[in-house]
Amino acid sequence: MILNEISQHKIKIYEFPDTEDDEESKLNKILKDRVPFAVVGSNTVIEVDGKKVRGRKYPWGVAEVENLEHCDFIALRNMLIRTHLQDLKDVTNNVHYENFRCRKLAGLGTDGKPARISNNFFIDFLAQCRNPLAQMEEEKRDHDAKMKKMETEMEQVFEMKVREKKQKLKDSEADLQRRHDQMRKSLSQQIAELEERQETFEKEKKQWEQLNNITLEEMRRRSLEANSKE
């Protein structure tokens, strides 16, 4: 009934901000259902269930201030101080103060006194006044654009770092492969040299045995026998 009268007389009241958070949406719905808030002030302290509480005495009984079944004081206090304080401040600064400033500036002349201006001038001036909500929306778009640009730049930097890391790993892998190939080549050369020296030794050994008409094994055997006789 009261809300109908408020709407009928075009009285603007606080509008709870839209939110995508489920918990905040539930909280806003609970608060909206209590609008307009019914608040009573206390004029006495009473004892309920062994606990002292503030209340107001009426002929028909006592209304407890901090009992949501009796009044909306707690809901209003939580909204003003705990949950919607920052939004209320933002609306006050960005909407009410800006509208007040715009109206005041529209009614002042260059000398600071109320100026007589034509309707067309007044309309033109109001057209130049920026709508606070539109300004907030524009600032939000600018902020989103900056965040998008920053996000893009961060992604580009990240991709560049990834490419650099991959290139370093690729270069390191190529260097390891090159060193591995060099070591294999060096080992192959050493093996080839040893085989060549072994082959040369066998040839020289055979030539010596043919020249002296005795093998190294026979010569070693005779040397051992001579040593044993001594």
mmCIF file of C-alpha atoms in Angstrom, residues 5-106:
data_model
loop_
_atom_site.group_PDB
_atom_site.id
_atom_site.type_symbol
_atom_site.label_atom_id
_atom_site.label_comp_id
_atom_site.label_asym_id
_atom_site.label_seq_id
_atom_site.Cartn_x
_atom_site.Cartn_y
_atom_site.Cartn_z
ATOM 1 C CA GLU A 5 1.519 5.600 -2.913
ATOM 2 C CA ILE A 6 5.251 6.174 -3.362
ATOM 3 C CA SER A 7 4.994 5.038 -6.974
ATOM 4 C CA GLN A 8 1.808 7.029 -7.555
ATOM 5 C CA HIS A 9 3.431 10.253 -6.357
ATOM 6 C CA LYS A 10 6.633 9.465 -8.292
ATOM 7 C CA ILE A 11 8.801 9.556 -5.190
ATOM 8 C CA LYS A 12 12.249 8.188 -5.914
ATOM 9 C CA ILE A 13 13.671 5.809 -3.327
ATOM 10 C CA TYR A 14 16.888 3.849 -3.139
ATOM 11 C CA GLU A 15 17.195 1.120 -5.761
ATOM 12 C CA PHE A 16 19.270 -1.876 -4.810
ATOM 13 C CA PRO A 17 22.071 -2.543 -7.317
ATOM 14 C CA ASP A 18 21.878 -5.538 -9.628
ATOM 15 C CA THR A 19 24.404 -8.244 -8.908
ATOM 16 C CA GLU A 20 25.374 -11.590 -10.414
ATOM 17 C CA ASP A 21 26.345 -13.047 -7.056
ATOM 18 C CA ASP A 22 23.663 -15.418 -5.750
ATOM 19 C CA GLU A 23 24.267 -14.573 -2.092
ATOM 20 C CA GLU A 24 24.039 -10.822 -2.721
ATOM 21 C CA SER A 25 20.915 -11.324 -4.857
ATOM 22 C CA LYS A 26 19.249 -13.228 -2.021
ATOM 23 C CA LEU A 27 20.271 -10.517 0.459
ATOM 24 C CA ASN A 28 18.932 -7.766 -1.819
ATOM 25 C CA LYS A 29 15.637 -9.613 -2.212
ATOM 26 C CA ILE A 30 15.258 -9.938 1.562
ATOM 27 C CA LEU A 31 15.903 -6.212 1.996
ATOM 28 C CA LYS A 32 13.613 -5.248 -0.916
ATOM 29 C CA ASP A 33 10.791 -7.257 0.627
ATOM 30 C CA ARG A 34 11.096 -5.131 3.787
ATOM 31 C CA VAL A 35 10.923 -1.766 1.980
ATOM 32 C CA PRO A 36 9.670 0.642 3.259
ATOM 33 C CA PHE A 37 11.440 -0.065 6.523
ATOM 34 C CA ALA A 38 9.303 0.142 9.651
ATOM 35 C CA VAL A 39 11.585 1.414 12.413
ATOM 36 C CA VAL A 40 10.814 2.352 16.009
ATOM 37 C CA GLY A 41 13.109 3.972 18.539
ATOM 38 C CA SER A 42 13.568 2.639 22.047
ATOM 39 C CA ASN A 43 12.488 4.492 25.170
ATOM 40 C CA THR A 44 13.216 1.773 27.694
ATOM 41 C CA VAL A 45 15.269 -1.311 28.443
ATOM 42 C CA ILE A 46 13.390 -4.498 29.157
ATOM 43 C CA GLU A 47 14.414 -8.025 30.070
ATOM 44 C CA VAL A 48 13.467 -10.846 27.713
ATOM 45 C CA ASP A 49 14.495 -14.440 28.464
ATOM 46 C CA GLY A 50 17.059 -13.184 30.954
ATOM 47 C CA LYS A 51 18.586 -10.760 28.443
ATOM 48 C CA LYS A 52 18.241 -6.979 28.497
ATOM 49 C CA VAL A 53 17.068 -5.488 25.208
ATOM 50 C CA ARG A 54 16.021 -2.047 24.022
ATOM 51 C CA GLY A 55 12.361 -1.521 23.238
ATOM 52 C CA ARG A 56 9.417 0.846 23.201
ATOM 53 C CA LYS A 57 6.416 0.464 25.450
ATOM 54 C CA TYR A 58 2.939 0.721 24.012
ATOM 55 C CA PRO A 59 -0.409 0.259 25.685
ATOM 56 C CA TRP A 60 -0.761 -3.066 23.908
ATOM 57 C CA GLY A 61 2.754 -4.281 24.702
ATOM 58 C CA VAL A 62 6.439 -3.750 24.000
ATOM 59 C CA ALA A 63 8.158 -3.561 20.586
ATOM 60 C CA GLU A 64 11.740 -4.799 20.674
ATOM 61 C CA VAL A 65 14.035 -2.624 18.570
ATOM 62 C CA GLU A 66 16.435 -5.419 17.617
ATOM 63 C CA ASN A 67 13.767 -8.004 16.862
ATOM 64 C CA LEU A 68 13.041 -8.362 13.126
ATOM 65 C CA GLU A 69 9.570 -9.633 13.960
ATOM 66 C CA HIS A 70 8.812 -6.295 15.652
ATOM 67 C CA CYS A 71 10.658 -3.725 13.490
ATOM 68 C CA ASP A 72 13.189 -3.360 10.658
ATOM 69 C CA PHE A 73 15.927 -1.589 12.613
ATOM 70 C CA ILE A 74 18.501 -4.402 12.243
ATOM 71 C CA ALA A 75 17.822 -4.769 8.511
ATOM 72 C CA LEU A 76 18.152 -1.007 7.980
ATOM 73 C CA ARG A 77 21.310 -0.826 10.102
ATOM 74 C CA ASN A 78 22.946 -3.689 8.231
ATOM 75 C CA MET A 79 22.048 -2.140 4.891
ATOM 76 C CA LEU A 80 23.358 1.315 5.809
ATOM 77 C CA ILE A 81 26.549 0.210 7.555
ATOM 78 C CA ARG A 82 27.529 -3.293 6.471
ATOM 79 C CA THR A 83 26.228 -4.270 3.048
ATOM 80 C CA HIS A 84 25.315 -1.211 0.942
ATOM 81 C CA LEU A 85 27.297 1.646 2.474
ATOM 82 C CA GLN A 86 29.684 2.023 -0.477
ATOM 83 C CA ASP A 87 26.884 1.888 -3.037
ATOM 84 C CA LEU A 88 24.923 4.526 -1.104
ATOM 85 C CA LYS A 89 28.011 6.756 -1.079
ATOM 86 C CA ASP A 90 28.540 6.233 -4.807
ATOM 87 C CA VAL A 91 24.921 7.064 -5.615
ATOM 88 C CA THR A 92 25.108 10.164 -3.416
ATOM 89 C CA ASN A 93 28.308 11.407 -5.061
ATOM 90 C CA ASN A 94 27.645 10.398 -8.652
ATOM 91 C CA VAL A 95 23.908 11.027 -8.903
ATOM 92 C CA HIS A 96 22.495 13.331 -6.231
ATOM 93 C CA TYR A 97 25.486 15.663 -5.914
ATOM 94 C CA GLU A 98 25.949 15.823 -9.694
ATOM 95 C CA ASN A 99 22.267 16.602 -10.254
ATOM 96 C CA PHE A 100 22.379 19.266 -7.543
ATOM 97 C CA ARG A 101 25.541 20.780 -9.017
ATOM 98 C CA CYS A 102 24.051 20.786 -12.501
ATOM 99 C CA ARG A 103 20.885 22.525 -11.317
ATOM 100 C CA LYS A 104 22.875 25.107 -9.383
ATOM 101 C CA LEU A 105 25.221 25.851 -12.264
ATOM 102 C CA ALA A 106 22.278 26.152 -14.616
#
